Amino acid sequence: MTDDTTRDVDADVDADVAIVGLGPTGLVLAILLAQRGHRVVAFERWPEPYPLPRAVHFDHEVGRILQACGIGDELRTIIEPAGIYEWRNAAGATLLRFGRDGDAASGWPASSMFSQPDLERLLSDRLASLDGVDVRRGVEIVALEQRDGRVDLVTADDRRVGAMYVVGCDGARSTVRDLVGIEMTDHGFFYDWLIVDVELHEPRVFEPTNLQVCDPARPTTALSGPVAARRWSSCGSPTAPSTTPPRGAGVGAARTVGHPAGQLHPRPPRRHLCCTPRLRVACRLGCSSPAAPRRCRRSPGRGCVPVSATP
């Protein structure tokens, strides 16, 4: 669709495309549209980007898309190529090993690890540099009203914005999906996972680069992170009772699994988390983000509870 065609459809609309949600998906879409001369208005219900890392991986095809957004050079400074991924059973026997080192045919690593706040910062800065984009953070959409050639978006403060198209990029709890009546099947997954992102004091080689321990009693993932970082995540037995960890418990209370490099396998406390300042650990409970209290059925709205750790 050319710019002239876009403008002629309805001269009264505020934007060609309205995007609801400014995570990585919404940011990328807004950039790609703006680079092609389209008028874009983007809404995000939260006033500030979420500060903790969530998504950590993209493949080489996504790398090309992000490069098309004009952040290729900067992007390479915040990623860590992830080569081999090995899956083992509870006894430590290798079940599956795949992956490759070096760049794929696209020119980007086949797998790259990153920190989502860093990526969102690059995308937000790029979006701010483009013309024809109206970014509105801290604004919630409560209704969509469709008529010939346009859609009116109604905000929580009863303002209206018209657009030719509306795209919902607002995640698992999508407001747009609810407003247009799209059904979603919820399988009721609500197990507590401990996710620990560690910034390493010194470089270290992990072999394999990425590890999945397929232990039904305690499934565990160990992943390379962005530059000089590492992520461990683990889930306790779904039938285990919830407990509060003792003072001083944390990464130092982790147990070691069968791994050539002797990396740690955190034994996750349930519901509460412990941060060990000496390791500069940022930790959180996957389902208890203050920004998403409805996702945790056991302790809704409960965030990370730091516990002092003895060095």
Tab-separated table of C-alpha atoms in Angstrom, residues 107-248:
chain	number	residue	atom	x	y	z
A	107	GLY	CA	24.430	-13.237	8.386
A	108	TRP	CA	23.119	-13.408	11.950
A	109	PRO	CA	23.830	-16.140	14.507
A	110	ALA	CA	21.384	-19.012	14.290
A	111	SER	CA	20.453	-18.223	17.904
A	112	SER	CA	21.108	-15.056	19.895
A	113	MET	CA	20.536	-14.385	23.591
A	114	PHE	CA	19.589	-10.911	24.788
A	115	SER	CA	18.090	-8.924	27.644
A	116	GLN	CA	14.603	-7.688	26.760
A	117	PRO	CA	14.954	-4.276	28.476
A	118	ASP	CA	18.101	-3.610	26.414
A	119	LEU	CA	16.349	-4.568	23.186
A	120	GLU	CA	13.298	-2.465	23.997
A	121	ARG	CA	15.559	0.504	24.721
A	122	LEU	CA	17.185	0.231	21.285
A	123	LEU	CA	13.818	-0.094	19.575
A	124	SER	CA	12.272	2.779	21.557
A	125	ASP	CA	15.183	5.084	20.692
A	126	ARG	CA	14.869	4.160	17.036
A	127	LEU	CA	11.115	4.765	17.062
A	128	ALA	CA	11.590	8.165	18.685
A	129	SER	CA	13.868	9.190	15.815
A	130	LEU	CA	11.196	8.606	13.155
A	131	ASP	CA	8.587	11.035	11.882
A	132	GLY	CA	4.887	10.297	11.764
A	133	VAL	CA	4.726	8.330	15.032
A	134	ASP	CA	2.624	9.301	18.056
A	135	VAL	CA	3.621	7.246	21.118
A	136	ARG	CA	1.234	7.372	24.074
A	137	ARG	CA	2.425	5.549	27.185
A	138	GLY	CA	0.285	5.201	30.270
A	139	VAL	CA	-2.866	5.142	28.142
A	140	GLU	CA	-5.316	2.235	28.317
A	141	ILE	CA	-7.730	1.338	25.523
A	142	VAL	CA	-11.179	0.359	26.823
A	143	ALA	CA	-13.285	0.152	23.639
A	144	LEU	CA	-13.059	-0.235	19.871
A	145	GLU	CA	-15.817	1.120	17.639
A	146	GLN	CA	-15.720	0.156	13.978
A	147	ARG	CA	-17.404	1.977	11.148
A	148	ASP	CA	-16.840	2.303	7.417
A	149	GLY	CA	-13.175	2.807	6.661
A	150	ARG	CA	-12.012	3.386	10.223
A	151	VAL	CA	-11.889	2.229	13.817
A	152	ASP	CA	-12.244	4.524	16.807
A	153	LEU	CA	-10.151	3.626	19.845
A	154	VAL	CA	-11.622	4.855	23.120
A	155	THR	CA	-9.190	5.469	25.982
A	156	ALA	CA	-9.823	5.143	29.704
A	157	ASP	CA	-10.103	8.928	29.976
A	158	ASP	CA	-12.811	8.877	27.264
A	159	ARG	CA	-10.719	10.251	24.439
A	160	ARG	CA	-11.036	8.931	20.895
A	161	VAL	CA	-8.439	8.241	18.250
A	162	GLY	CA	-9.355	7.139	14.730
A	163	ALA	CA	-7.294	4.751	12.613
A	164	MET	CA	-7.757	2.723	9.465
A	165	TYR	CA	-6.380	-0.404	11.124
A	166	VAL	CA	-5.851	-1.536	14.708
A	167	VAL	CA	-3.224	-4.139	15.601
A	168	GLY	CA	-3.188	-5.827	19.005
A	169	CYS	CA	0.387	-6.349	20.191
A	170	ASP	CA	-0.562	-6.409	23.859
A	171	GLY	CA	0.484	-9.899	24.846
A	172	ALA	CA	-1.121	-12.817	26.622
A	173	ARG	CA	-3.688	-10.664	28.452
A	174	SER	CA	-4.583	-8.776	25.295
A	175	THR	CA	-7.219	-6.087	25.658
A	176	VAL	CA	-7.685	-6.010	21.885
A	177	ARG	CA	-8.376	-9.744	21.812
A	178	ASP	CA	-11.036	-9.342	24.499
A	179	LEU	CA	-12.641	-6.327	22.805
A	180	VAL	CA	-13.019	-8.060	19.439
A	181	GLY	CA	-14.149	-11.336	20.995
A	182	ILE	CA	-11.307	-13.638	19.953
A	183	GLU	CA	-11.370	-16.788	22.060
A	184	MET	CA	-8.281	-18.174	23.794
A	185	THR	CA	-7.833	-21.551	25.436
A	186	ASP	CA	-6.246	-21.335	28.884
A	187	HIS	CA	-4.647	-24.610	29.947
A	188	GLY	CA	-4.269	-23.327	33.497
A	189	PHE	CA	-0.478	-23.447	33.785
A	190	PHE	CA	0.398	-21.825	37.101
A	191	TYR	CA	3.487	-23.563	38.469
A	192	ASP	CA	6.020	-21.369	40.222
A	193	TRP	CA	9.335	-21.001	38.408
A	194	LEU	CA	12.416	-19.400	39.880
A	195	ILE	CA	14.287	-17.370	37.254
A	196	VAL	CA	17.750	-16.113	38.176
A	197	ASP	CA	19.725	-13.806	35.890
A	198	VAL	CA	23.359	-13.519	36.959
A	199	GLU	CA	25.869	-10.960	35.763
A	200	LEU	CA	29.224	-12.724	35.804
A	201	HIS	CA	32.226	-11.047	37.388
A	202	GLU	CA	34.572	-12.885	35.020
A	203	PRO	CA	34.065	-14.488	31.592
A	204	ARG	CA	33.403	-18.202	31.706
A	205	VAL	CA	32.869	-20.892	29.087
A	206	PHE	CA	29.857	-23.152	29.648
A	207	GLU	CA	29.708	-26.514	27.919
A	208	PRO	CA	27.192	-27.038	26.555
A	209	THR	CA	26.298	-23.412	25.958
A	210	ASN	CA	22.653	-24.097	26.768
A	211	LEU	CA	21.290	-26.953	28.831
A	212	GLN	CA	17.827	-28.383	29.459
A	213	VAL	CA	17.462	-30.908	32.296
A	214	CYS	CA	14.330	-32.987	31.639
A	215	ASP	CA	13.729	-34.004	35.235
A	216	PRO	CA	9.953	-34.362	35.832
A	217	ALA	CA	10.448	-33.600	39.513
A	218	ARG	CA	12.467	-30.446	38.851
A	219	PRO	CA	12.766	-29.350	35.210
A	220	THR	CA	15.646	-26.915	34.808
A	221	THR	CA	16.966	-24.628	32.089
A	222	ALA	CA	20.465	-23.105	31.990
A	223	LEU	CA	20.974	-20.530	29.259
A	224	SER	CA	23.590	-18.144	28.042
A	225	GLY	CA	22.464	-14.581	28.463
A	226	PRO	CA	23.461	-11.300	26.911
A	227	VAL	CA	27.097	-10.269	27.208
A	228	ALA	CA	28.604	-11.444	30.549
A	229	ALA	CA	25.322	-12.859	31.843
A	230	ARG	CA	23.753	-16.238	32.554
A	231	ARG	CA	20.188	-17.412	33.275
A	232	TRP	CA	19.039	-20.356	35.359
A	233	SER	CA	15.382	-21.269	35.726
A	234	SER	CA	13.867	-24.154	37.623
A	235	CYS	CA	10.479	-25.418	38.683
A	236	GLY	CA	9.826	-27.372	41.867
A	237	SER	CA	7.478	-30.329	41.990
A	238	PRO	CA	3.871	-29.225	41.338
A	239	THR	CA	2.817	-31.260	44.381
A	240	ALA	CA	5.428	-29.813	46.744
A	241	PRO	CA	4.100	-27.506	49.478
A	242	SER	CA	4.893	-23.800	49.271
A	243	THR	CA	7.589	-22.746	51.707
A	244	THR	CA	9.426	-19.612	52.685
A	245	PRO	CA	13.219	-19.877	52.364
A	246	PRO	CA	15.381	-19.279	55.423
A	247	ARG	CA	17.377	-16.072	55.719
A	248	GLY	CA	20.577	-16.258	53.752
